[in-house]
mmCIF file of C-alpha atoms in Angstrom:
data_model
loop_
_atom_site.group_PDB
_atom_site.id
_atom_site.type_symbol
_atom_site.label_atom_id
_atom_site.label_comp_id
_atom_site.label_asym_id
_atom_site.label_seq_id
_atom_site.Cartn_x
_atom_site.Cartn_y
_atom_site.Cartn_z
ATOM 1 C CA MET U 1 71.317 -15.528 -148.873
ATOM 2 C CA LYS U 2 70.250 -11.819 -149.986
ATOM 3 C CA LYS U 3 67.154 -13.748 -150.880
ATOM 4 C CA LEU U 4 66.289 -15.286 -148.566
ATOM 5 C CA PHE U 5 66.754 -12.135 -147.182
ATOM 6 C CA ILE U 6 64.027 -10.405 -149.499
ATOM 7 C CA VAL U 7 61.207 -13.881 -148.958
ATOM 8 C CA ALA U 8 61.318 -13.049 -144.927
ATOM 9 C CA LEU U 9 61.066 -9.150 -145.844
ATOM 10 C CA LEU U 10 57.616 -10.330 -148.309
ATOM 11 C CA VAL U 11 56.570 -12.106 -145.588
ATOM 12 C CA VAL U 12 56.545 -10.612 -142.695
ATOM 13 C CA GLY U 13 55.361 -7.257 -144.740
ATOM 14 C CA MET U 14 52.283 -9.123 -146.598
ATOM 15 C CA THR U 15 51.412 -10.776 -142.969
ATOM 16 C CA SER U 16 51.616 -7.406 -141.604
ATOM 17 C CA PHE U 17 49.239 -5.549 -144.176
ATOM 18 C CA ALA U 18 47.009 -9.027 -143.649
ATOM 19 C CA GLN U 19 46.547 -8.631 -140.446
ATOM 20 C CA GLU U 20 45.859 -4.861 -140.341
ATOM 21 C CA ARG U 21 43.266 -5.256 -143.027
ATOM 22 C CA LYS U 22 41.307 -8.095 -140.717
ATOM 23 C CA ALA U 23 41.456 -5.007 -137.239
ATOM 24 C CA ARG U 24 39.032 -2.639 -139.896
ATOM 25 C CA PRO U 25 36.268 -5.058 -140.450
ATOM 26 C CA GLU U 26 36.305 -5.195 -136.830
ATOM 27 C CA ARG U 27 36.144 -1.917 -135.958
ATOM 28 C CA ALA U 28 33.506 -1.226 -138.294
ATOM 29 C CA LYS U 29 30.845 -4.196 -136.688
ATOM 30 C CA ILE U 30 31.594 -1.804 -133.486
ATOM 31 C CA GLU U 31 31.199 1.505 -134.897
ATOM 32 C CA GLN U 32 27.279 0.404 -135.951
ATOM 33 C CA MET U 33 26.447 -0.755 -133.207
ATOM 34 C CA THR U 34 24.590 2.091 -131.291
ATOM 35 C CA PRO U 35 25.537 4.358 -128.808
ATOM 36 C CA GLU U 36 24.019 1.775 -125.601
ATOM 37 C CA GLN U 37 25.719 -0.929 -127.390
ATOM 38 C CA ARG U 38 28.942 0.376 -126.702
ATOM 39 C CA ASN U 39 28.931 1.946 -123.275
ATOM 40 C CA GLN U 40 27.065 -1.817 -122.037
ATOM 41 C CA LEU U 41 30.113 -3.619 -123.840
ATOM 42 C CA HIS U 42 32.147 -1.450 -122.554
ATOM 43 C CA LEU U 43 31.106 -1.569 -118.820
ATOM 44 C CA LYS U 44 30.736 -5.870 -119.146
ATOM 45 C CA LYS U 45 34.521 -5.558 -119.561
ATOM 46 C CA LEU U 46 35.300 -2.871 -116.874
ATOM 47 C CA THR U 47 33.152 -4.726 -114.973
ATOM 48 C CA GLN U 48 35.289 -7.792 -115.649
ATOM 49 C CA GLU U 49 38.175 -6.717 -115.559
ATOM 50 C CA LEU U 50 37.565 -4.547 -112.158
ATOM 51 C CA ASP U 51 36.059 -6.741 -110.335
ATOM 52 C CA LEU U 52 33.596 -4.497 -110.055
ATOM 53 C CA ASN U 53 30.331 -4.699 -107.532
ATOM 54 C CA ALA U 54 26.415 -3.393 -108.642
ATOM 55 C CA SER U 55 27.026 -0.262 -106.593
ATOM 56 C CA GLN U 56 30.512 0.510 -108.853
ATOM 57 C CA GLN U 57 28.983 -0.622 -112.111
ATOM 58 C CA LYS U 58 25.835 2.045 -111.178
ATOM 59 C CA GLU U 59 28.186 4.494 -110.408
ATOM 60 C CA MET U 60 30.666 3.691 -113.811
ATOM 61 C CA SER U 61 27.811 3.306 -116.220
ATOM 62 C CA LYS U 62 26.174 6.634 -115.340
ATOM 63 C CA ILE U 63 30.131 8.837 -115.922
ATOM 64 C CA ILE U 64 30.532 6.188 -119.568
ATOM 65 C CA ALA U 65 27.336 7.179 -120.974
ATOM 66 C CA GLU U 66 28.449 11.052 -119.986
ATOM 67 C CA GLN U 67 32.420 10.454 -121.633
ATOM 68 C CA SER U 68 30.363 8.740 -124.376
ATOM 69 C CA ALA U 69 28.115 12.097 -124.845
ATOM 70 C CA LYS U 70 31.505 14.094 -124.778
ATOM 71 C CA ARG U 71 33.478 11.939 -127.437
ATOM 72 C CA GLU U 72 30.586 11.853 -129.191
ATOM 73 C CA ALA U 73 29.189 15.400 -129.324
ATOM 74 C CA LYS U 74 33.375 16.232 -130.514
ATOM 75 C CA MET U 75 33.795 14.503 -133.063
ATOM 76 C CA ALA U 76 30.510 16.222 -134.483
ATOM 77 C CA GLU U 77 32.110 19.003 -133.922
ATOM 78 C CA ARG U 78 35.900 17.861 -135.049
ATOM 79 C CA LYS U 79 33.944 17.613 -138.494
ATOM 80 C CA ALA U 80 31.779 20.143 -138.455
ATOM 81 C CA THR U 81 35.173 22.339 -138.615
ATOM 82 C CA LYS U 82 36.888 20.185 -140.762
ATOM 83 C CA ASP U 83 34.216 20.300 -143.405
ATOM 84 C CA SER U 84 33.815 24.256 -142.346
ATOM 85 C CA ASP U 85 36.682 26.224 -144.431
ATOM 86 C CA LYS U 86 39.092 27.242 -139.988
ATOM 87 C CA LYS U 87 42.246 26.976 -141.179
ATOM 88 C CA GLN U 88 44.483 26.273 -138.097
ATOM 89 C CA LEU U 89 43.316 27.111 -134.227
ATOM 90 C CA THR U 90 45.333 29.993 -133.157
ATOM 91 C CA SER U 91 47.966 30.173 -130.142
ATOM 92 C CA ASP U 92 44.870 31.087 -127.192
ATOM 93 C CA GLU U 93 42.182 28.799 -128.344
ATOM 94 C CA LEU U 94 44.297 25.952 -128.706
ATOM 95 C CA PHE U 95 45.942 26.780 -125.388
ATOM 96 C CA ALA U 96 41.734 26.868 -123.987
ATOM 97 C CA LYS U 97 40.738 23.733 -125.755
ATOM 98 C CA LYS U 98 43.776 22.224 -124.189
ATOM 99 C CA SER U 99 43.895 23.148 -120.695
ATOM 100 C CA LYS U 100 39.421 22.822 -120.604
ATOM 101 C CA MET U 101 40.748 19.326 -122.226
ATOM 102 C CA LEU U 102 43.135 18.202 -118.625
ATOM 103 C CA ASP U 103 40.210 20.352 -116.713
ATOM 104 C CA GLU U 104 38.153 17.782 -117.544
ATOM 105 C CA GLN U 105 39.970 14.518 -117.700
ATOM 106 C CA ILE U 106 41.306 15.265 -113.299
ATOM 107 C CA VAL U 107 37.170 16.108 -112.497
ATOM 108 C CA MET U 108 37.607 12.322 -114.614
ATOM 109 C CA LYS U 109 39.809 10.929 -112.796
ATOM 110 C CA GLU U 110 38.326 12.281 -108.596
ATOM 111 C CA ARG U 111 35.133 10.520 -109.828
ATOM 112 C CA VAL U 112 36.500 7.519 -110.493
ATOM 113 C CA LYS U 113 38.451 7.230 -107.373
ATOM 114 C CA LYS U 114 35.525 7.853 -105.825
ATOM 115 C CA ILE U 115 33.939 4.699 -107.249
ATOM 116 C CA LEU U 116 36.948 2.418 -107.551
ATOM 117 C CA THR U 117 38.967 0.588 -104.195
ATOM 118 C CA PRO U 118 43.012 1.778 -104.425
ATOM 119 C CA GLU U 119 43.641 -1.589 -105.960
ATOM 120 C CA GLN U 120 40.913 -0.783 -108.601
ATOM 121 C CA TYR U 121 41.925 2.547 -109.731
ATOM 122 C CA LYS U 122 45.319 1.962 -109.850
ATOM 123 C CA LYS U 123 44.360 -1.204 -112.261
ATOM 124 C CA TRP U 124 41.903 1.126 -114.236
ATOM 125 C CA ASP U 125 44.495 3.805 -114.561
ATOM 126 C CA ASP U 126 46.297 1.084 -115.647
ATOM 127 C CA MET U 127 44.118 -0.056 -118.022
ATOM 128 C CA LYS U 128 44.477 3.745 -119.193
ATOM 129 C CA SER U 129 47.649 3.733 -119.805
ATOM 130 C CA LYS U 130 48.285 1.042 -122.004
ATOM 131 C CA ARG U 131 45.011 1.940 -124.338
ATOM 132 C CA HIS U 132 46.329 5.748 -124.494
ATOM 133 C CA HIS U 133 49.637 4.624 -125.479
ATOM 134 C CA GLY U 134 48.812 2.115 -127.902
ATOM 135 C CA MET U 135 46.167 5.353 -129.485
ATOM 136 C CA LYS U 136 49.273 7.141 -129.703
ATOM 137 C CA LYS U 137 51.423 4.339 -131.653
ATOM 138 C CA ARG U 138 48.808 3.632 -134.322
ATOM 139 C CA MET U 139 48.778 7.127 -134.492
ATOM 140 C CA MET U 140 52.027 7.792 -135.235
ATOM 141 C CA HIS U 141 51.442 4.933 -137.466
ATOM 142 C CA HIS U 142 48.760 6.053 -139.575
ATOM 143 C CA LYS U 143 50.720 10.044 -140.119
ATOM 144 C CA ASP U 144 53.729 7.989 -141.364
ATOM 145 C CA ARG U 145 51.351 6.104 -144.159
ATOM 146 C CA LYS U 146 49.523 8.546 -145.927
ATOM 147 C CA PRO U 147 51.313 10.342 -147.930
ATOM 148 C CA ALA U 148 52.441 7.221 -148.994
ATOM 149 C CA GLU U 149 49.040 6.632 -149.164
ATOM 150 C CA THR U 150 47.709 9.475 -150.953
ATOM 151 C CA GLY U 151 50.343 9.533 -153.096
ATOM 152 C CA ASP U 152 51.770 12.477 -151.755
ATOM 153 C CA LYS U 153 56.052 12.647 -151.885
ATOM 154 C CA LYS U 154 57.661 14.519 -149.624
#
């Protein structure tokens, strides 16, 4: 009985590891696309999920492009900060950064609310929440694995 349990654990572990490795090449392919290509795919996905009309597509396309540019700039900033000798943000800097991020999210929601119908907006908000929850879950999983991968022991 013990052997069966161990074999089952190994199979489940190997399967989940194989699934993780399969997901990485897809992400690498997406990262190789131009920002315009990624934006276009994002717009098509939203159009499909929310049944956007031509006018809504045009407006959402602008928002997606702006968000993409902001995200690219933030990634470059994080990389520059990571490469520099600066250690951690002070509590005031962290507060200012988080406050600015939340202000931007509020503005974004208001803009989207003006473009979409109430039903579309609810669906968009639900999609956004699911994606956020999934990213948070992956980040926690990645955080939990890091020490083992680097060989550090706590």
